Coordinates of C-alpha atoms and ligand atoms in Angstrom, one line a residue:
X1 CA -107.7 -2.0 4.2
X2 CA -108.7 -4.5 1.4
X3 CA -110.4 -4.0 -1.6
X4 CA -113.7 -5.0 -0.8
X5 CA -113.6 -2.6 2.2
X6 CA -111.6 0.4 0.2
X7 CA -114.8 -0.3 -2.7
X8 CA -117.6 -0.1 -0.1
X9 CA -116.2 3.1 1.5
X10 CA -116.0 4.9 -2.0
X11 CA -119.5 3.3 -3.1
X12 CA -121.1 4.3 0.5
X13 CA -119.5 7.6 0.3
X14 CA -121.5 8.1 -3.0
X15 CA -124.8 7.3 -1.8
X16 CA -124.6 9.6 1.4
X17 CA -123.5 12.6 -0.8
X18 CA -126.6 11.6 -2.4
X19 CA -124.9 9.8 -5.9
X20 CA -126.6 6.4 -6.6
X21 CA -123.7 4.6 -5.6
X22 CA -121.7 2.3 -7.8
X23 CA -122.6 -1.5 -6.2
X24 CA -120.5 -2.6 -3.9
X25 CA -117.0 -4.2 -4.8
X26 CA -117.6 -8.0 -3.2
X27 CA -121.5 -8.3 -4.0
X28 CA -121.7 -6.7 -7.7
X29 CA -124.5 -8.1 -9.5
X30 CA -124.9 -10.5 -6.5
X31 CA -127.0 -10.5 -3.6
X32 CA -127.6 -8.8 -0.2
X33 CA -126.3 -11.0 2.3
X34 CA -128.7 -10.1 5.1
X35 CA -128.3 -11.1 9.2
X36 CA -131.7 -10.9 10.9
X37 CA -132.1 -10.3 14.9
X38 CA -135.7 -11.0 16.2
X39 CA -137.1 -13.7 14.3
X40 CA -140.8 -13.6 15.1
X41 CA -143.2 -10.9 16.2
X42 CA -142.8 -7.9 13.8
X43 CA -139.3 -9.5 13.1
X44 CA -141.6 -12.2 11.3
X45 CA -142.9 -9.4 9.3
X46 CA -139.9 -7.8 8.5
X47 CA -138.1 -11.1 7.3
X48 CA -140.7 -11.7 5.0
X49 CA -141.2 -8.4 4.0
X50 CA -137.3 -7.6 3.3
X51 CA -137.1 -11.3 1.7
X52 CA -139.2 -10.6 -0.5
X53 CA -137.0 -8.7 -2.5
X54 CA -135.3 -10.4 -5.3
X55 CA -131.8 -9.6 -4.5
X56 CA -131.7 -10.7 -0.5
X57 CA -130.4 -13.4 1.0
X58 CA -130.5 -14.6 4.8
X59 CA -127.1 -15.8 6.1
X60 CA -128.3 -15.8 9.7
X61 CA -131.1 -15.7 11.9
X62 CA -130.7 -14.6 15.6
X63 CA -133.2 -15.1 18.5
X64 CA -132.9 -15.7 22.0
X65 CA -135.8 -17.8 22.0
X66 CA -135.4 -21.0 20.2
X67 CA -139.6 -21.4 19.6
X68 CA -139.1 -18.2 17.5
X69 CA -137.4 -19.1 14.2
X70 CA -139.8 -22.0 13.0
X71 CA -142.2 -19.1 10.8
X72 CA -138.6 -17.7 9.8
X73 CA -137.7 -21.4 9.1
X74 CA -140.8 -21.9 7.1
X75 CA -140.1 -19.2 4.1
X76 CA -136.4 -19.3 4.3
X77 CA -135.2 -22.3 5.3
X78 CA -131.5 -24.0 6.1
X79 CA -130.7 -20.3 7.5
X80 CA -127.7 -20.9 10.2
X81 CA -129.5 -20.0 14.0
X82 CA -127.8 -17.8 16.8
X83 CA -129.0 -16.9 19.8
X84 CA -126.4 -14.2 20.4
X85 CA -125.9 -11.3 18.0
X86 CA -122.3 -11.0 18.9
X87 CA -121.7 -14.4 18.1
X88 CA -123.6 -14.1 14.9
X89 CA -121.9 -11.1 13.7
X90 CA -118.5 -12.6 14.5
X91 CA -118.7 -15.8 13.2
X92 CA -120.4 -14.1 9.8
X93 CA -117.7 -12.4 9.6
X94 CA -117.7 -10.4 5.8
X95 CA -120.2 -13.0 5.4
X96 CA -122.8 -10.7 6.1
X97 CA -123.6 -7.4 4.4
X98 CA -126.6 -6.1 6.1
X99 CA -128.8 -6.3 9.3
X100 CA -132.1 -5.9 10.4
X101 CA -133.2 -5.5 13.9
X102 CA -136.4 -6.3 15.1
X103 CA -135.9 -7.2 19.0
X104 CA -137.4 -4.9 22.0
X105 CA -136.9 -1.4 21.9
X106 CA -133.8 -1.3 24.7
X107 CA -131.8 -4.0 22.4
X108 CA -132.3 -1.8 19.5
X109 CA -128.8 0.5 19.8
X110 CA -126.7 -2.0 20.9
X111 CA -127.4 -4.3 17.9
X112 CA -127.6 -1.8 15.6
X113 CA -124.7 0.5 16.9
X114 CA -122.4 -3.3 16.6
X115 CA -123.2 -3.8 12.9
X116 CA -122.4 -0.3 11.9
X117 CA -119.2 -0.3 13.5
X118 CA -118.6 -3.4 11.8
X119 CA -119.9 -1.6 7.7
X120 CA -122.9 -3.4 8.0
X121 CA -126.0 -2.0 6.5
X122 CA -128.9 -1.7 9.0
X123 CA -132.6 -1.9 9.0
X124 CA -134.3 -1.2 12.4
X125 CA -137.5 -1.3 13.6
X126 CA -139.0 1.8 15.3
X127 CA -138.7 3.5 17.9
X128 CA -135.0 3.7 17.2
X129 CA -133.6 3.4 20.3
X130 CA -134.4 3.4 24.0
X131 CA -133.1 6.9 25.3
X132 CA -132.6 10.3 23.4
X133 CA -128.5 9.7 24.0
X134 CA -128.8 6.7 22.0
X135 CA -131.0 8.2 19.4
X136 CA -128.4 10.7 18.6
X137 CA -125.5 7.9 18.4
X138 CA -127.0 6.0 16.0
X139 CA -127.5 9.0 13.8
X140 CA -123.7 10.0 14.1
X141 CA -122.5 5.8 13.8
X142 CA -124.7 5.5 10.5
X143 CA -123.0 9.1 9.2
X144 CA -119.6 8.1 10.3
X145 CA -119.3 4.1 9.1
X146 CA -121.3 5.2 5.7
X147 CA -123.9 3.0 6.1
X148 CA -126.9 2.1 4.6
X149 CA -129.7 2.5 7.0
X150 CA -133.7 2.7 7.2
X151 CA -135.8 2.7 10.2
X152 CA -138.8 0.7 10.3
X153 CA -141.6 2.7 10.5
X154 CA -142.8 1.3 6.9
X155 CA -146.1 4.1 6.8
X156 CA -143.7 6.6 5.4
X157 CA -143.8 4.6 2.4
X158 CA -147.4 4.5 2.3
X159 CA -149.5 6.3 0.0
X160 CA -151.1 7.6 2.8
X161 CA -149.0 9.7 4.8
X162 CA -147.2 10.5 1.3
X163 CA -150.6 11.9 0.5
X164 CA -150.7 14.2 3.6
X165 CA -147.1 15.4 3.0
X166 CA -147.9 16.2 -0.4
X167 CA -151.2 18.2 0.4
X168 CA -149.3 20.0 3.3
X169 CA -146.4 20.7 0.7
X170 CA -148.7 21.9 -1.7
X171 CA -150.4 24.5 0.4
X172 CA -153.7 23.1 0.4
X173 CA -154.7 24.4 3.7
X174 CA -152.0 27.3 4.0
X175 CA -149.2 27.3 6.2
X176 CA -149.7 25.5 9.3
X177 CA -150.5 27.0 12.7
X178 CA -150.2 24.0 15.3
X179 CA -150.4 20.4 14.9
X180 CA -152.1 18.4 17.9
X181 CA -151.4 14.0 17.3
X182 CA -152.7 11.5 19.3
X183 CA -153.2 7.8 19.7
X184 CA -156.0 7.0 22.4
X185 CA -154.5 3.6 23.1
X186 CA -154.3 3.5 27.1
X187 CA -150.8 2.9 28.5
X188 CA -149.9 -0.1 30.3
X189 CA -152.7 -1.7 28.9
X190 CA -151.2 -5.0 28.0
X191 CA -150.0 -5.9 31.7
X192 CA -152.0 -2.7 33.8
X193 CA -149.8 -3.9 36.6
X194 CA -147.2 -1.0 38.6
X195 CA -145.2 -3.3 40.4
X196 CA -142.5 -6.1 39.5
X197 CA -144.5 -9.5 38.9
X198 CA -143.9 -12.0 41.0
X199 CA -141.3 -14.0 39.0
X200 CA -141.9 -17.6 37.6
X201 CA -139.3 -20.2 36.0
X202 CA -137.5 -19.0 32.9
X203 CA -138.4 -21.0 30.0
X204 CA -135.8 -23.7 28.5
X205 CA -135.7 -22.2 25.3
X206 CA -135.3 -18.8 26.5
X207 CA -132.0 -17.2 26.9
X208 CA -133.4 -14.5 29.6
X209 CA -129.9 -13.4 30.5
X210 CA -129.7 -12.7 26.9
X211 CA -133.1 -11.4 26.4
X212 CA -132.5 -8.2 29.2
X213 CA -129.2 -7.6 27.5
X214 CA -128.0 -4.4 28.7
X215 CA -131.1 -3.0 30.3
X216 CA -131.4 -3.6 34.3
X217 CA -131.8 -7.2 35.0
X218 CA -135.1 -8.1 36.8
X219 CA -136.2 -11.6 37.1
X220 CA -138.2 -13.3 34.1
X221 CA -142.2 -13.3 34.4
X222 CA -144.5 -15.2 32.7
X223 CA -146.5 -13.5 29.9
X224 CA -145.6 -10.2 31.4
X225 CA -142.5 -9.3 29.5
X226 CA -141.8 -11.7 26.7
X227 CA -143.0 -11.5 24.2
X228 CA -144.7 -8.5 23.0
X229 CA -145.9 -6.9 26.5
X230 CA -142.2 -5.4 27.3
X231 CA -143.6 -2.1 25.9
X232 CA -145.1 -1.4 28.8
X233 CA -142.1 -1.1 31.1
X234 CA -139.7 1.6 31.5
X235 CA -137.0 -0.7 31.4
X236 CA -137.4 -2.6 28.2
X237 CA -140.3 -0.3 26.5
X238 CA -141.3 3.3 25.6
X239 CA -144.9 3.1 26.2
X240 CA -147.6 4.5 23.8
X241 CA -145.2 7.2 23.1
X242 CA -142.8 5.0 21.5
X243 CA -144.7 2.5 20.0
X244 CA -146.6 4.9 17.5
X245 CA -145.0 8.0 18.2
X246 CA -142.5 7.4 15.4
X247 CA -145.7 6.6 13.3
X248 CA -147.8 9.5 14.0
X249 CA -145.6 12.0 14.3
X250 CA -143.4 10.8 10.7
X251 CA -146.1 12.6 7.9
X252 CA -145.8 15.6 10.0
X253 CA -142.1 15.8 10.6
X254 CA -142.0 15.3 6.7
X255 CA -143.8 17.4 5.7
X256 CA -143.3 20.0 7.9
X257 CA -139.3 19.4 8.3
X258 CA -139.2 19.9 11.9
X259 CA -136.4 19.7 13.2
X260 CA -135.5 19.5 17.1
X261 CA -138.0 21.4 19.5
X262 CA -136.9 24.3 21.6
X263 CA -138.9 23.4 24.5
X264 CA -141.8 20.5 25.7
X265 CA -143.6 20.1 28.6
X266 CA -145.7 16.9 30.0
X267 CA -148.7 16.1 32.3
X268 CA -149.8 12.8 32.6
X269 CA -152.0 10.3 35.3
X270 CA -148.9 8.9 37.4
X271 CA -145.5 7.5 37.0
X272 CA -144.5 4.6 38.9
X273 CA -140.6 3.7 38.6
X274 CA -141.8 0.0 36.2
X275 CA -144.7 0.9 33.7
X276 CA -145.3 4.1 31.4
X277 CA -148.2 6.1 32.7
X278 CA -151.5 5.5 31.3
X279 CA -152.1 8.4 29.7
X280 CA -150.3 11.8 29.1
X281 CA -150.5 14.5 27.3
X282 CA -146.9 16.3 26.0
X283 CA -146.8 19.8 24.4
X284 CA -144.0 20.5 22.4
X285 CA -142.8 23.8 21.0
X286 CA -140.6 23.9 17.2
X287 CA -138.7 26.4 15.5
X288 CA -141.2 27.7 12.8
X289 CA -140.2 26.3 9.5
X290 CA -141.1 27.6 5.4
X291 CA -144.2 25.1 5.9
X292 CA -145.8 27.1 8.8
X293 CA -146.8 30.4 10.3
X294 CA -144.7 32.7 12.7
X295 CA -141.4 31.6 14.6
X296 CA -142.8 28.7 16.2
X297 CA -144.7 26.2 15.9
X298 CA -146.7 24.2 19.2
X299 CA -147.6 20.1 18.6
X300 CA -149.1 18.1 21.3
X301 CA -149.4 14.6 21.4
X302 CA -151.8 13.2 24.0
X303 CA -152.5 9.1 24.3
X304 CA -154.5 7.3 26.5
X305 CA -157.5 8.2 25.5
X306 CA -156.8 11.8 25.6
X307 CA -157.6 14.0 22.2
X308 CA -157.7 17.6 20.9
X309 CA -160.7 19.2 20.8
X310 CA -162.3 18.5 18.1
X311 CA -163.6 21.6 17.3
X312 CA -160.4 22.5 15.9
X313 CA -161.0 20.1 13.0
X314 CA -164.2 21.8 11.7
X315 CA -165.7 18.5 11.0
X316 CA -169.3 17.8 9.8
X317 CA -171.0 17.5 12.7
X318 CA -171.8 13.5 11.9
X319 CA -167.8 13.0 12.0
X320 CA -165.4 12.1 14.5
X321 CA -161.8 12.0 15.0
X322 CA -159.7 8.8 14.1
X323 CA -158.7 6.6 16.9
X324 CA -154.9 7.8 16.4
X325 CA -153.5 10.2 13.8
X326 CA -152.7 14.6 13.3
X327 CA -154.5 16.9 12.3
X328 CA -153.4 20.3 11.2
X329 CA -154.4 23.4 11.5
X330 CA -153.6 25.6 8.8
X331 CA -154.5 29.6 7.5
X332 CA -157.0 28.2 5.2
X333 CA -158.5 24.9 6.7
X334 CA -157.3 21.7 8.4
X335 CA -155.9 18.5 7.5
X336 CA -156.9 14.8 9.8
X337 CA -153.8 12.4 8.7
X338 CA -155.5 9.2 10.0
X339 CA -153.0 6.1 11.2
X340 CA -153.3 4.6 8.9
X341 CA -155.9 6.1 6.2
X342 CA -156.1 8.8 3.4
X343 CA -155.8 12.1 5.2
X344 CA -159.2 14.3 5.1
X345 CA -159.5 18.1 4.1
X346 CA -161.7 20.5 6.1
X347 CA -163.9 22.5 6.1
X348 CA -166.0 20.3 3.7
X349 CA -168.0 23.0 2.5
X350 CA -165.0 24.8 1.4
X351 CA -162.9 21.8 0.1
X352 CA -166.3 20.3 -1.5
X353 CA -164.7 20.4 -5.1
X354 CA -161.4 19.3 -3.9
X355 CA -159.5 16.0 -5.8
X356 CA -157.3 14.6 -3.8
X357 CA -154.2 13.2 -5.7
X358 CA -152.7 10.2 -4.4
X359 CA -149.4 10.0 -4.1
X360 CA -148.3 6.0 -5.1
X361 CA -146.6 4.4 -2.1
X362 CA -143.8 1.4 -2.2
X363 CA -141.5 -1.4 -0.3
X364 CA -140.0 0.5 2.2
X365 CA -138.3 -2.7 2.9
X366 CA -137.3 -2.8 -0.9
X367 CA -136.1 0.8 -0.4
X368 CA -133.6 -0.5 2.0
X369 CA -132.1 -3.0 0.2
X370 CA -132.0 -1.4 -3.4
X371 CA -130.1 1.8 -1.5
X372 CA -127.5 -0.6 0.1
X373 CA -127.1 -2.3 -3.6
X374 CA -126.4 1.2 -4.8
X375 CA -129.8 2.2 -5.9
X376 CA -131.2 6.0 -4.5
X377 CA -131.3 6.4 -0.9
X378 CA -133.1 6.0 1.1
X379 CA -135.6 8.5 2.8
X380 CA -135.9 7.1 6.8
X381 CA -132.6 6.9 6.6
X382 CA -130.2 7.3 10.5
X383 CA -130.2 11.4 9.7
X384 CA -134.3 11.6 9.6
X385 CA -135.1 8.9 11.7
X386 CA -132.6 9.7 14.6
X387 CA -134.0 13.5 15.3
X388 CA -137.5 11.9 14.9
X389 CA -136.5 9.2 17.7
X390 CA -135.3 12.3 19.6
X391 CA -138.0 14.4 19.6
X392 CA -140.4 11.1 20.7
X393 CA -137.6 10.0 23.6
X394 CA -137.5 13.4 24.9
X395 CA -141.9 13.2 25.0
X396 CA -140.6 10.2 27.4
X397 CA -138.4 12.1 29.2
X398 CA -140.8 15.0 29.8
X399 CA -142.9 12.5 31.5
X400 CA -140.3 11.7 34.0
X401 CA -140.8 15.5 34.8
X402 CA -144.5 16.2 34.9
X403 CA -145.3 20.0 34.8
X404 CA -141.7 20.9 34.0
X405 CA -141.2 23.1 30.9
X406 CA -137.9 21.4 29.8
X407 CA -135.8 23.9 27.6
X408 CA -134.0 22.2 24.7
X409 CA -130.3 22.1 24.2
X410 CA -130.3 19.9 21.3
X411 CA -126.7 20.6 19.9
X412 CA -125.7 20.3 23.7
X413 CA -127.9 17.2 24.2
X414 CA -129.1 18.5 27.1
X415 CA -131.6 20.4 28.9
X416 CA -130.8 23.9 29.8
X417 CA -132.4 24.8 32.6
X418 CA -132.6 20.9 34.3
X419 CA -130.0 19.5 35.3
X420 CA -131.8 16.2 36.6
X421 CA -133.6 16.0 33.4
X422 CA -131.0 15.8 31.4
X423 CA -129.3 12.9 33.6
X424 CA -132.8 11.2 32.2
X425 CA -131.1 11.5 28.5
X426 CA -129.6 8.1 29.6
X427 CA -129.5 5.2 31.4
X428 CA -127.7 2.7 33.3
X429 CA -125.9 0.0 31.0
X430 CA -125.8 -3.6 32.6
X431 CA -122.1 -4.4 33.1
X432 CA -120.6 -5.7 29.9
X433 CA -123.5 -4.3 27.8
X434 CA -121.8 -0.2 28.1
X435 CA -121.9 1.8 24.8
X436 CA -119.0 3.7 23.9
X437 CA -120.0 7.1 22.6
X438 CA -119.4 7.7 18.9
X439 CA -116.3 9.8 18.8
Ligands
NAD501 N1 -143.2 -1.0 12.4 C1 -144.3 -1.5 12.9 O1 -145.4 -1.4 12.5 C2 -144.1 -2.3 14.2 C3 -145.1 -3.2 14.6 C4 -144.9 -3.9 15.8 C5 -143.6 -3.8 16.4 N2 -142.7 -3.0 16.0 C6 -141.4 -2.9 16.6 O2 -140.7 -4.1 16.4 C7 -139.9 -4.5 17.5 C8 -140.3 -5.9 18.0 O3 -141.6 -5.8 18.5 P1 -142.5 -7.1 18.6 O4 -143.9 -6.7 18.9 O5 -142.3 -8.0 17.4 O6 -141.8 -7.8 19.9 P2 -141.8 -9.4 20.3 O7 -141.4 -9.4 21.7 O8 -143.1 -10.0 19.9 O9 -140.7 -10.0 19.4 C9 -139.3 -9.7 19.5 C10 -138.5 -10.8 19.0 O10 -137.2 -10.6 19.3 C11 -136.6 -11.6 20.0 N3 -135.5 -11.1 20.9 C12 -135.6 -10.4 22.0 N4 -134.4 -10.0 22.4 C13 -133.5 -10.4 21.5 C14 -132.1 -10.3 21.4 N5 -131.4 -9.7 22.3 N6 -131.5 -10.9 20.3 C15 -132.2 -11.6 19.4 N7 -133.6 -11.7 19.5 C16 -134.2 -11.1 20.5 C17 -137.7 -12.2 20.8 O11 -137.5 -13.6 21.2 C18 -138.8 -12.1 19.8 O12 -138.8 -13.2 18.9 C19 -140.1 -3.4 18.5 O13 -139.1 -2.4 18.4 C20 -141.4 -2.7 18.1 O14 -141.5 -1.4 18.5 C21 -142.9 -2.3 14.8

């Protein structure tokens, strides 16, 4: 082991025992050296966003689509182009500190799962992963290569949902009862189709070989899967589920500190064997925790249009419930956490007098990169995000089961009483593309 590596171990060590570690051995006082996969699309966003920071610099810009990098070009240009991740992280070599991952949801692991095992830093967009199992490695990679890591759901840094955690954490409405989260988004809405589409000819500057990766190959579409509309398919996407699920559900895992759920249960309109239903509702029961009342605690999420009664919110009667968001019922009143707004106390006779303190927000992109410099760590980092990927994978797995109470194993990583369920944990890895377990 050379310096540089012995240095970063020691220095990583120190940050995940919560230190503010000492900068790293081969970048002190110098820059983040920062490998981006998924150049456009919220990848655009994230480039920018974590480029903005004084201290980061691009060494490499990966996209399997070759119209993709010109906006990356734009704001940081002469970066070297890939159009394969393994290539790009090999031929970096220690060229490269840190990563950030911004392709679809079923490339997200097996990026992110290579840099850490190479002591890269990683940054990666939301939902974590594809499937619970992989959910759960990333969590136990990050732990074991002491790595720097952040997920990119960047509302947790918001002064919003800060807000709500706050207000929840300060007792303003009691302990909490239930929690009922929804986004009324219908599924499948971007393609509505249930079949495969009939194929067409793959783009020339599309690698679509590279593009499906290690999910099932099926033949390339136009403007059906690339870009953007892959959410809707099992294969590639989680659905509405996935797409905000890490979003919605963050302020309340915060604030709450749930941890893994003891048992859920879906219903939804239909599953075919391509897209994600379009709508469902998923009920979900938690250990109670200091932050709520009794031994358990239910949350449901419904999408598609579905949403709680709301009754429960005791709302002025000229008031109606966000388009996606929580709210929680507590002893002494309830709290709407919009997506994305300041939360809302209720009822507003009772709460008439009530200031509401804002909580400031800040980069969560920033956060990433001043945490793998040495500065405090982050708080979305692989140990939070990967139980919060869980809890929204296994709302996806529920699905598969309509009507089924699953019973939670989560040490076990398995479902207790279903067998076939827990088969659903998973997937099938295109050859070459397998993921060795994290031992
Ligand atoms: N945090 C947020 O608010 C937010 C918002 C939108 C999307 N997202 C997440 O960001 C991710 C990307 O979503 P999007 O809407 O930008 O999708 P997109 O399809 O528009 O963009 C994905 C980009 O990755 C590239 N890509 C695909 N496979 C690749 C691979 N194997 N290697 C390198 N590049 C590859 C594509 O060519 C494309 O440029 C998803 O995980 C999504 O859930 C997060």
């Amino acid at each position: 082991m050379n310096t540089t590596r012995r240095t970063f171990l020691k220095t990583s060590t120190a940050a995940v025992l919560g230190f503010p570690a000492i900068l790293r051995g081969a970048n002190l006082n110098s820059n983040l050296q920062i490998a981006a996969v998924g150049c456009n699309g919220k990848g655009m966003s994230d480039i920018s966003e974590i480029g903005s920071h004084a201290r980061a610099k691009y060494v490499g810009f990966c996209d399997v689509d070759s119209t993709r990098f010109a906006k990356a070009d734009q704001k940081f240009p002469d970066v070297p182009h890939f159009s394969d991740f393994r290539e790009m992280f090999t031929k970096l070599g220690d060229k490269f500190d840190a990563v950030s991952v911004s392709t679809p949801d079923h490339m997200h692991a097996p990026v992110a799962l290579d840099a850490m095992r190479r002591g890269k830093h990683v940054y990666c967009q939301k939902p974590l992963t594809h499937t619970v199992w992989e959910a759960r490695q990333m969590r136990l990679q990050a732990r074991k290569s002491k790595v720097v890591t952040q997920m990119g759901n960047q509302i947790h840094s918001h002064e919003a949902y800060r807000t709500a955690v706050r207000l929840v954490r300060n007792g303003v409405i009691g302990k909490i009862k239930e929690v009922h989260s929804w986004q009324s988004n219908p599924g499948n809405k971007y393609t509505g189709l249930t079949a495969l589409p009939t194929p067409g000819p793959v783009p020339e500057t599309l690698n679509w070989d590279l593009w499906v990766g290690a999910s099932t190959m099926v033949d390339y579409a136009p403007d059906v899967y690339h870009p953007f509309k892959w959410r809707d398919w099992q294969h590639f996407g989680n659905g509405t589920m996935g797409d905000f699920g890490c979003h919605i559900l963050d302020p309340v895992f915060t604030a709450l500190e749930l941890t893994a759920p003891t048992s859920l249960e879906a219903e939804n309109e239909g599953l075919n064997p391509y897209t994600w239903p379009a709508a469902e509702t998923i009920r979900y029961v938690f250990p109670g925790t200091q932050w709520t009342l009794g031994g358990t605690i239910p949350l449901t999420w419904y999408d598609g249009g579905r949403l709680p009664d709301a009754a429960l919110a005791q709302m002025p009667a000229d008031k109606k419930l966000p388009g996606s968001g929580s709210l929680l019922i507590g002893e002494g009143g309830t709290l709407i956490i919009p997506h994305v707004a300041m939360p809302q106390v209720y009822p507003q006779d009772k709460f008439a007098n009530f200031e509401m303190q804002k909580v400031e927000g800040s980069s969560h992109y920033h956060a990433w990169v001043d945490a793998a410099l040495g500065g405090p760590r982050t708080t979305d980092d692989f140990d939070y995000a990967g139980p919060l990927t869980e809890v929204v994978e296994l709302g996806n797995v529920a699905t598969r089961f309509p009507g089924v109470k699953l019973e939670w194993d989560a040490p076990g990583l398995r479902f207790s009483n279903h067998a076939e369920a827990s088969k659903a944990l998973t997937k099938v890895y295109r050859d070459g593309w397998q993921i060795a377990a994290v031992g």
